[in-house]
Amino acid sequence: MDEALLRSLTPSVLTVLVRRGADFAAAEDAVQDALVEAVRVWPADPPRDTKGWLVTVAWRKFLDATRSDTARRRREERIEEEPTPGPTPAVDDTLQLYFLCAHPSLTPSSAVALTLRAVGGLTTRQIAQAYLVPEATMAQRISRAKRTVSGVRFDQPGDVATVLRVLYLVFNEGYSGDVDLAAEAIRLTRQLAAAIDHPEVAGLLALMLLHHARRASRTAPDGGLVPLAEQDRTRWDTAAIAEGVRILQSALARDRLGEFQAQAAIAALHADAPTAEETDWVQIVEWYDELARLTDSPVVRLNRAVAVGEADGPRAGLAALAAVEDSLPRHTAAAAYLHERAGDPTTAARLYAEAAHKAPNLAERDYLTRKAARLNSRTRH
């Protein structure tokens, strides 16, 4: 087997698939599968036209994957949009697949990426956005993960922490992205909570329910984004909020705090406020302090800076924001908001326009663009 030949043919085969209409991430997966097939078949039956063989097999793999994905989506569409409250009566194989993909031979980050791609149905681009890395970097990580597990037996399931991370990212993509996976993530987390007595599993389920309760109010009739402070709170799902708070309180009582419980506590404080003005921002900052201690996440520090701006004033928020890396997604949007609250509409308008160019989705981009336009109009008059 001439591995150098395989490597040299990969770019041209990938180009053929993309020209035929495959998106880059799907084409890359198909080519990788074709290379694995070549390693298996060629030693005993080498083809006359190596490139033609690879193109044919890769295209077939791409079509099979596309059909499988279409069938999966059709099954999901037949499921009711909203998750059913209460315990899940039956368990299917999906949660087991999550555990198997979180194989001990993989690093946690690679296991999460592979599971999101193989089981969660997310694209490489969506996973890269969740990890705050370039798409090419994530594509390489997923390819390495596939190679790592290609020769191992899937009889050693991964740990709960990795599976929770996957479910969390799947929910986030379903909640704010292009693919509706939030209800499926809640369903699987309910199954996990029923099977495992673990405070962080309960914390994650509470977090999902509290965020999902606001779903109906997050977009305007025209599809525009409605930020938390402007949402119609009468449209929030009070039953889901009550369930989420109950689950969270039970988890916190066990005194084994984890990041998902801390995030759920922040969401519960938002849900508990009758109006945006009555939000207990001081407590929210305290919970962000706990969350920063648990995770040391730059995203947490960014959100904490905004909360500080609400609790102690926009100047204090800007000072906290100055300690956060400015390359972080939504850093510019946070700076724009704090400058607007500080009475600097000119700077805020400029930053809102800049943030719009960096927005990860169309709804957010349109919202930021409108904010910039309103402030520019106000300053001209």
One Martini backbone bead per residue (centre of mass of N, CA, C, O) as a GRO file, in nm:
protein
  381
    1MET     BB    1   0.091   0.040   0.027
    2ASP     BB    2   0.067   0.376  -0.092
    3GLU     BB    3   0.055   0.641   0.113
    4ALA     BB    4   0.164   0.872  -0.058
    5LEU     BB    5  -0.048   0.847  -0.278
    6LEU     BB    6  -0.294   0.903  -0.108
    7ARG     BB    7  -0.209   1.186  -0.013
    8SER     BB    8  -0.183   1.309  -0.306
    9LEU     BB    9  -0.499   1.253  -0.384
   10THR     BB   10  -0.684   1.397  -0.181
   11PRO     BB   11  -0.722   1.691  -0.293
   12SER     BB   12  -0.848   1.610  -0.571
   13VAL     BB   13  -1.090   1.454  -0.460
   14LEU     BB   14  -1.208   1.682  -0.293
   15THR     BB   15  -1.257   1.875  -0.532
   16VAL     BB   16  -1.460   1.700  -0.686
   17LEU     BB   17  -1.681   1.694  -0.467
   18VAL     BB   18  -1.726   1.997  -0.446
   19ARG     BB   19  -1.803   2.035  -0.750
   20ARG     BB   20  -2.061   1.837  -0.710
   21GLY     BB   21  -2.182   1.971  -0.408
   22ALA     BB   22  -2.013   1.933  -0.167
   23ASP     BB   23  -1.935   1.998   0.129
   24PHE     BB   24  -1.641   2.013   0.282
   25ALA     BB   25  -1.690   1.837   0.535
   26ALA     BB   26  -1.832   1.600   0.389
   27ALA     BB   27  -1.605   1.545   0.187
   28GLU     BB   28  -1.386   1.479   0.392
   29ASP     BB   29  -1.528   1.237   0.518
   30ALA     BB   30  -1.552   1.070   0.256
   31VAL     BB   31  -1.249   1.052   0.195
   32GLN     BB   32  -1.167   0.912   0.456
   33ASP     BB   33  -1.342   0.660   0.405
   34ALA     BB   34  -1.202   0.585   0.137
   35LEU     BB   35  -0.918   0.540   0.255
   36VAL     BB   36  -0.996   0.309   0.440
   37GLU     BB   37  -1.094   0.127   0.208
   38ALA     BB   38  -0.824   0.116   0.059
   39VAL     BB   39  -0.660  -0.022   0.282
   40ARG     BB   40  -0.842  -0.282   0.268
   41VAL     BB   41  -0.846  -0.349  -0.059
   42TRP     BB   42  -0.579  -0.300  -0.233
   43PRO     BB   43  -0.382  -0.534  -0.160
   44ALA     BB   44  -0.582  -0.748  -0.317
   45ASP     BB   45  -0.727  -0.502  -0.519
   46PRO     BB   46  -0.594  -0.314  -0.733
   47PRO     BB   47  -0.639  -0.041  -0.910
   48ARG     BB   48  -0.599   0.121  -1.209
   49ASP     BB   49  -0.770   0.381  -1.104
   50THR     BB   50  -0.715   0.544  -0.827
   51LYS     BB   51  -0.872   0.810  -0.845
   52GLY     BB   52  -1.139   0.697  -0.954
   53TRP     BB   53  -1.192   0.515  -0.712
   54LEU     BB   54  -1.199   0.736  -0.493
   55VAL     BB   55  -1.426   0.904  -0.613
   56THR     BB   56  -1.646   0.687  -0.615
   57VAL     BB   57  -1.640   0.612  -0.314
   58ALA     BB   58  -1.672   0.895  -0.193
   59TRP     BB   59  -1.943   0.961  -0.329
   60ARG     BB   60  -2.094   0.725  -0.201
   61LYS     BB   61  -2.045   0.812   0.092
   62PHE     BB   62  -2.184   1.083   0.068
   63LEU     BB   63  -2.467   0.979  -0.013
   64ASP     BB   64  -2.512   0.800   0.234
   65ALA     BB   65  -2.489   1.029   0.444
   66THR     BB   66  -2.715   1.206   0.331
   67ARG     BB   67  -2.944   1.002   0.358
   68SER     BB   68  -2.912   0.956   0.660
   69ASP     BB   69  -2.959   1.251   0.744
   70THR     BB   70  -3.239   1.281   0.617
   71ALA     BB   71  -3.373   1.056   0.781
   72ARG     BB   72  -3.319   1.175   1.058
   73ARG     BB   73  -3.472   1.442   1.015
   74ARG     BB   74  -3.748   1.311   0.963
   75ARG     BB   75  -3.772   1.183   1.241
   76GLU     BB   76  -3.755   1.450   1.402
   77GLU     BB   77  -4.011   1.585   1.269
   78ARG     BB   78  -4.211   1.368   1.410
   79ILE     BB   79  -4.138   1.503   1.653
   80GLU     BB   80  -4.206   1.686   1.890
   81GLU     BB   81  -4.081   1.991   1.955
   82GLU     BB   82  -4.142   1.956   2.248
   83PRO     BB   83  -4.059   1.856   2.548
   84THR     BB   84  -4.146   1.625   2.773
   85PRO     BB   85  -4.242   1.620   3.075
   86GLY     BB   86  -4.062   1.444   3.275
   87PRO     BB   87  -3.999   1.136   3.268
   88THR     BB   88  -3.844   0.890   3.084
   89PRO     BB   89  -3.971   0.580   2.986
   90ALA     BB   90  -3.750   0.547   2.756
   91VAL     BB   91  -3.459   0.386   2.604
   92ASP     BB   92  -3.224   0.439   2.375
   93ASP     BB   93  -2.918   0.434   2.181
   94THR     BB   94  -2.805   0.727   2.180
   95LEU     BB   95  -2.666   0.752   2.459
   96GLN     BB   96  -2.471   0.518   2.411
   97LEU     BB   97  -2.322   0.657   2.177
   98TYR     BB   98  -2.203   0.883   2.342
   99PHE     BB   99  -2.027   0.698   2.521
  100LEU     BB  100  -1.867   0.556   2.292
  101CYS     BB  101  -1.742   0.821   2.166
  102ALA     BB  102  -1.616   0.859   2.464
  103HIS     BB  103  -1.332   0.742   2.436
  104PRO     BB  104  -1.042   0.674   2.618
  105SER     BB  105  -0.843   0.727   2.361
  106LEU     BB  106  -0.955   1.009   2.396
  107THR     BB  107  -0.981   1.317   2.423
  108PRO     BB  108  -1.224   1.515   2.531
  109SER     BB  109  -1.230   1.709   2.284
  110SER     BB  110  -1.238   1.484   2.066
  111ALA     BB  111  -1.491   1.337   2.166
  112VAL     BB  112  -1.685   1.570   2.132
  113ALA     BB  113  -1.641   1.625   1.831
  114LEU     BB  114  -1.717   1.341   1.727
  115THR     BB  115  -2.005   1.327   1.845
  116LEU     BB  116  -2.123   1.576   1.708
  117ARG     BB  117  -2.074   1.461   1.420
  118ALA     BB  118  -2.186   1.154   1.436
  119VAL     BB  119  -2.457   1.208   1.631
  120GLY     BB  120  -2.552   1.520   1.636
  121GLY     BB  121  -2.518   1.658   1.328
  122LEU     BB  122  -2.292   1.849   1.314
  123THR     BB  123  -2.090   2.064   1.183
  124THR     BB  124  -1.776   2.172   1.167
  125ARG     BB  125  -1.847   2.471   1.196
  126GLN     BB  126  -2.020   2.450   1.457
  127ILE     BB  127  -1.800   2.325   1.634
  128ALA     BB  128  -1.591   2.550   1.601
  129GLN     BB  129  -1.767   2.771   1.732
  130ALA     BB  130  -1.792   2.630   2.011
  131TYR     BB  131  -1.455   2.628   2.038
  132LEU     BB  132  -1.310   2.879   1.908
  133VAL     BB  133  -1.220   2.768   1.615
  134PRO     BB  134  -1.113   2.685   1.330
  135GLU     BB  135  -1.234   2.479   1.093
  136ALA     BB  136  -0.967   2.337   1.014
  137THR     BB  137  -0.893   2.247   1.300
  138MET     BB  138  -1.146   2.073   1.349
  139ALA     BB  139  -1.111   1.881   1.110
  140GLN     BB  140  -0.847   1.759   1.214
  141ARG     BB  141  -0.953   1.657   1.487
  142ILE     BB  142  -1.165   1.462   1.372
  143SER     BB  143  -0.975   1.293   1.198
  144ARG     BB  144  -0.796   1.196   1.432
  145ALA     BB  145  -1.023   1.056   1.589
  146LYS     BB  146  -1.091   0.849   1.372
  147ARG     BB  147  -0.811   0.719   1.360
  148THR     BB  148  -0.792   0.631   1.657
  149VAL     BB  149  -1.077   0.446   1.645
  150SER     BB  150  -1.046   0.248   1.394
  151GLY     BB  151  -0.878   0.009   1.585
  152VAL     BB  152  -1.105  -0.004   1.803
  153ARG     BB  153  -1.301  -0.098   2.065
  154PHE     BB  154  -1.649  -0.032   2.167
  155ASP     BB  155  -1.616  -0.131   2.513
  156GLN     BB  156  -1.539   0.173   2.631
  157PRO     BB  157  -1.680   0.394   2.796
  158GLY     BB  158  -1.716   0.700   2.875
  159ASP     BB  159  -1.756   0.974   3.056
  160VAL     BB  160  -1.979   1.193   3.192
  161ALA     BB  161  -1.841   1.468   3.135
  162THR     BB  162  -1.827   1.435   2.826
  163VAL     BB  163  -2.130   1.394   2.774
  164LEU     BB  164  -2.219   1.663   2.892
  165ARG     BB  165  -2.066   1.841   2.693
  166VAL     BB  166  -2.216   1.748   2.445
  167LEU     BB  167  -2.506   1.818   2.531
  168TYR     BB  168  -2.451   2.118   2.570
  169LEU     BB  169  -2.367   2.181   2.272
  170VAL     BB  170  -2.620   2.078   2.137
  171PHE     BB  171  -2.813   2.270   2.276
  172ASN     BB  172  -2.684   2.536   2.187
  173GLU     BB  173  -2.728   2.488   1.883
  174GLY     BB  174  -3.040   2.449   1.905
  175TYR     BB  175  -3.091   2.735   2.045
  176SER     BB  176  -2.886   2.930   1.832
  177GLY     BB  177  -2.891   2.785   1.561
  178ASP     BB  178  -2.960   2.593   1.263
  179VAL     BB  179  -3.022   2.350   1.458
  180ASP     BB  180  -3.280   2.150   1.606
  181LEU     BB  181  -3.157   2.010   1.933
  182ALA     BB  182  -3.280   2.076   2.213
  183ALA     BB  183  -3.493   1.855   2.267
  184GLU     BB  184  -3.295   1.617   2.241
  185ALA     BB  185  -3.107   1.699   2.473
  186ILE     BB  186  -3.321   1.684   2.694
  187ARG     BB  187  -3.400   1.390   2.659
  188LEU     BB  188  -3.116   1.271   2.721
  189THR     BB  189  -3.080   1.406   3.000
  190ARG     BB  190  -3.315   1.265   3.131
  191GLN     BB  191  -3.204   0.983   3.101
  192LEU     BB  192  -2.946   1.032   3.264
  193ALA     BB  193  -3.090   1.122   3.530
  194ALA     BB  194  -3.241   0.843   3.564
  195ALA     BB  195  -2.957   0.668   3.571
  196ILE     BB  196  -2.800   0.912   3.730
  197ASP     BB  197  -2.664   1.016   4.044
  198HIS     BB  198  -2.594   1.354   3.950
  199PRO     BB  199  -2.556   1.689   3.998
  200GLU     BB  200  -2.463   1.773   3.703
  201VAL     BB  201  -2.696   1.649   3.552
  202ALA     BB  202  -2.908   1.820   3.695
  203GLY     BB  203  -2.786   2.093   3.620
  204LEU     BB  204  -2.818   2.063   3.313
  205LEU     BB  205  -3.122   2.021   3.306
  206ALA     BB  206  -3.193   2.289   3.437
  207LEU     BB  207  -3.059   2.472   3.231
  208MET     BB  208  -3.223   2.385   2.986
  209LEU     BB  209  -3.506   2.453   3.094
  210LEU     BB  210  -3.457   2.758   3.151
  211HIS     BB  211  -3.389   2.831   2.857
  212HIS     BB  212  -3.634   2.695   2.707
  213ALA     BB  213  -3.858   2.875   2.844
  214ARG     BB  214  -3.767   3.133   2.641
  215ARG     BB  215  -3.811   3.065   2.339
  216ALA     BB  216  -4.077   3.224   2.244
  217SER     BB  217  -3.919   3.522   2.314
  218ARG     BB  218  -3.647   3.538   2.122
  219THR     BB  219  -3.846   3.612   1.881
  220ALA     BB  220  -3.979   3.779   1.640
  221PRO     BB  221  -4.208   3.772   1.389
  222ASP     BB  222  -3.952   3.845   1.182
  223GLY     BB  223  -3.697   3.684   1.337
  224GLY     BB  224  -3.585   3.858   1.540
  225LEU     BB  225  -3.388   3.945   1.795
  226VAL     BB  226  -3.449   3.902   2.155
  227PRO     BB  227  -3.345   4.017   2.425
  228LEU     BB  228  -3.382   3.956   2.751
  229ALA     BB  229  -3.474   4.252   2.844
  230GLU     BB  230  -3.714   4.245   2.594
  231GLN     BB  231  -3.882   4.024   2.690
  232ASP     BB  232  -4.180   3.843   2.715
  233ARG     BB  233  -4.253   3.701   3.023
  234THR     BB  234  -4.543   3.578   2.961
  235ARG     BB  235  -4.401   3.355   2.752
  236TRP     BB  236  -4.298   3.195   2.961
  237ASP     BB  237  -4.231   2.872   3.094
  238THR     BB  238  -4.332   2.803   3.410
  239ALA     BB  239  -4.304   2.494   3.430
  240ALA     BB  240  -4.006   2.476   3.345
  241ILE     BB  241  -3.899   2.660   3.565
  242ALA     BB  242  -3.997   2.499   3.810
  243GLU     BB  243  -3.842   2.243   3.740
  244GLY     BB  244  -3.558   2.362   3.726
  245VAL     BB  245  -3.550   2.471   4.020
  246ARG     BB  246  -3.599   2.204   4.164
  247ILE     BB  247  -3.352   2.054   4.052
  248LEU     BB  248  -3.140   2.257   4.148
  249GLN     BB  249  -3.194   2.253   4.454
  250SER     BB  250  -3.127   1.952   4.487
  251ALA     BB  251  -2.832   1.974   4.387
  252LEU     BB  252  -2.723   2.199   4.584
  253ALA     BB  253  -2.781   2.033   4.853
  254ARG     BB  254  -2.514   1.844   4.801
  255ASP     BB  255  -2.245   2.010   4.785
  256ARG     BB  256  -2.152   1.974   4.446
  257LEU     BB  257  -2.021   2.193   4.272
  258GLY     BB  258  -2.080   2.299   3.933
  259GLU     BB  259  -2.101   2.452   3.631
  260PHE     BB  260  -2.404   2.383   3.571
  261GLN     BB  261  -2.519   2.484   3.836
  262ALA     BB  262  -2.418   2.776   3.810
  263GLN     BB  263  -2.566   2.840   3.546
  264ALA     BB  264  -2.850   2.775   3.655
  265ALA     BB  265  -2.852   2.995   3.874
  266ILE     BB  266  -2.846   3.229   3.676
  267ALA     BB  267  -3.104   3.152   3.519
  268ALA     BB  268  -3.291   3.164   3.771
  269LEU     BB  269  -3.258   3.468   3.830
  270HIS     BB  270  -3.383   3.558   3.565
  271ALA     BB  271  -3.658   3.399   3.598
  272ASP     BB  272  -3.738   3.546   3.882
  273ALA     BB  273  -3.770   3.809   3.732
  274PRO     BB  274  -4.031   4.012   3.645
  275THR     BB  275  -3.801   4.211   3.557
  276ALA     BB  276  -3.515   4.341   3.444
  277GLU     BB  277  -3.484   4.555   3.681
  278GLU     BB  278  -3.514   4.305   3.910
  279THR     BB  279  -3.246   4.195   3.880
  280ASP     BB  280  -2.994   4.007   4.057
  281TRP     BB  281  -2.680   4.108   3.991
  282VAL     BB  282  -2.513   4.046   4.240
  283GLN     BB  283  -2.562   3.740   4.240
  284ILE     BB  284  -2.463   3.689   3.954
  285VAL     BB  285  -2.170   3.770   4.004
  286GLU     BB  286  -2.118   3.554   4.219
  287TRP     BB  287  -2.166   3.315   4.023
  288TYR     BB  288  -1.944   3.395   3.824
  289ASP     BB  289  -1.717   3.356   4.024
  290GLU     BB  290  -1.762   3.054   4.057
  291LEU     BB  291  -1.738   2.981   3.755
  292ALA     BB  292  -1.447   3.087   3.719
  293ARG     BB  293  -1.323   2.893   3.927
  294LEU     BB  294  -1.413   2.626   3.771
  295THR     BB  295  -1.310   2.716   3.452
  296ASP     BB  296  -1.147   2.961   3.331
  297SER     BB  297  -1.333   3.122   3.130
  298PRO     BB  298  -1.360   3.369   2.894
  299VAL     BB  299  -1.670   3.370   2.868
  300VAL     BB  300  -1.728   3.415   3.166
  301ARG     BB  301  -1.573   3.687   3.189
  302LEU     BB  302  -1.751   3.834   2.989
  303ASN     BB  303  -2.026   3.796   3.136
  304ARG     BB  304  -1.933   3.925   3.399
  305ALA     BB  305  -1.882   4.210   3.292
  306VAL     BB  306  -2.177   4.268   3.227
  307ALA     BB  307  -2.282   4.220   3.516
  308VAL     BB  308  -2.115   4.444   3.644
  309GLY     BB  309  -2.249   4.671   3.477
  310GLU     BB  310  -2.526   4.624   3.624
  311ALA     BB  311  -2.436   4.638   3.930
  312ASP     BB  312  -2.187   4.892   3.907
  313GLY     BB  313  -2.170   4.983   3.620
  314PRO     BB  314  -2.031   5.046   3.311
  315ARG     BB  315  -1.740   5.117   3.401
  316ALA     BB  316  -1.692   4.854   3.554
  317GLY     BB  317  -1.744   4.673   3.309
  318LEU     BB  318  -1.511   4.784   3.131
  319ALA     BB  319  -1.287   4.706   3.327
  320ALA     BB  320  -1.346   4.400   3.315
  321LEU     BB  321  -1.323   4.375   3.001
  322ALA     BB  322  -1.015   4.454   2.976
  323ALA     BB  323  -0.933   4.149   3.090
  324VAL     BB  324  -1.040   4.053   2.814
  325GLU     BB  325  -1.018   3.910   2.529
  326ASP     BB  326  -1.077   4.077   2.218
  327SER     BB  327  -1.108   3.800   2.034
  328LEU     BB  328  -1.368   3.738   2.146
  329PRO     BB  329  -1.665   3.648   2.104
  330ARG     BB  330  -1.867   3.934   2.178
  331HIS     BB  331  -1.684   4.160   2.283
  332THR     BB  332  -1.780   4.399   2.108
  333ALA     BB  333  -2.077   4.389   2.194
  334ALA     BB  334  -2.025   4.442   2.495
  335ALA     BB  335  -1.885   4.714   2.458
  336ALA     BB  336  -2.120   4.856   2.323
  337TYR     BB  337  -2.325   4.830   2.553
  338LEU     BB  338  -2.155   4.978   2.773
  339HIS     BB  339  -2.125   5.245   2.616
  340GLU     BB  340  -2.423   5.305   2.596
  341ARG     BB  341  -2.472   5.311   2.910
  342ALA     BB  342  -2.238   5.544   2.942
  343GLY     BB  343  -2.302   5.770   2.709
  344ASP     BB  344  -2.158   5.649   2.415
  345PRO     BB  345  -2.288   5.639   2.106
  346THR     BB  346  -2.053   5.653   1.905
  347THR     BB  347  -1.893   5.408   2.002
  348ALA     BB  348  -2.126   5.207   2.003
  349ALA     BB  349  -2.191   5.215   1.700
  350ARG     BB  350  -1.917   5.119   1.600
  351LEU     BB  351  -1.919   4.848   1.759
  352TYR     BB  352  -2.180   4.730   1.645
  353ALA     BB  353  -2.083   4.718   1.352
  354GLU     BB  354  -1.840   4.538   1.409
  355ALA     BB  355  -2.001   4.301   1.540
  356ALA     BB  356  -2.176   4.230   1.293
  357HIS     BB  357  -1.933   4.108   1.124
  358LYS     BB  358  -1.889   3.874   1.366
  359ALA     BB  359  -2.138   3.728   1.356
  360PRO     BB  360  -2.261   3.386   1.376
  361ASN     BB  361  -2.547   3.508   1.283
  362LEU     BB  362  -2.810   3.663   1.133
  363ALA     BB  363  -2.976   3.764   1.376
  364GLU     BB  364  -2.741   3.907   1.520
  365ARG     BB  365  -2.654   4.091   1.292
  366ASP     BB  366  -2.920   4.248   1.263
  367TYR     BB  367  -2.935   4.357   1.549
  368LEU     BB  368  -2.662   4.515   1.548
  369THR     BB  369  -2.727   4.692   1.305
  370ARG     BB  370  -2.972   4.835   1.430
  371LYS     BB  371  -2.824   4.959   1.668
  372ALA     BB  372  -2.632   5.133   1.502
  373ALA     BB  373  -2.848   5.293   1.344
  374ARG     BB  374  -2.992   5.425   1.584
  375LEU     BB  375  -2.746   5.576   1.700
  376ASN     BB  376  -2.673   5.735   1.446
  377SER     BB  377  -2.946   5.884   1.426
  378ARG     BB  378  -2.930   6.020   1.706
  379THR     BB  379  -2.659   6.181   1.664
  380ARG     BB  380  -2.762   6.351   1.410
  381HIS     BB  381  -3.006   6.480   1.603
   0.00000   0.00000   0.00000
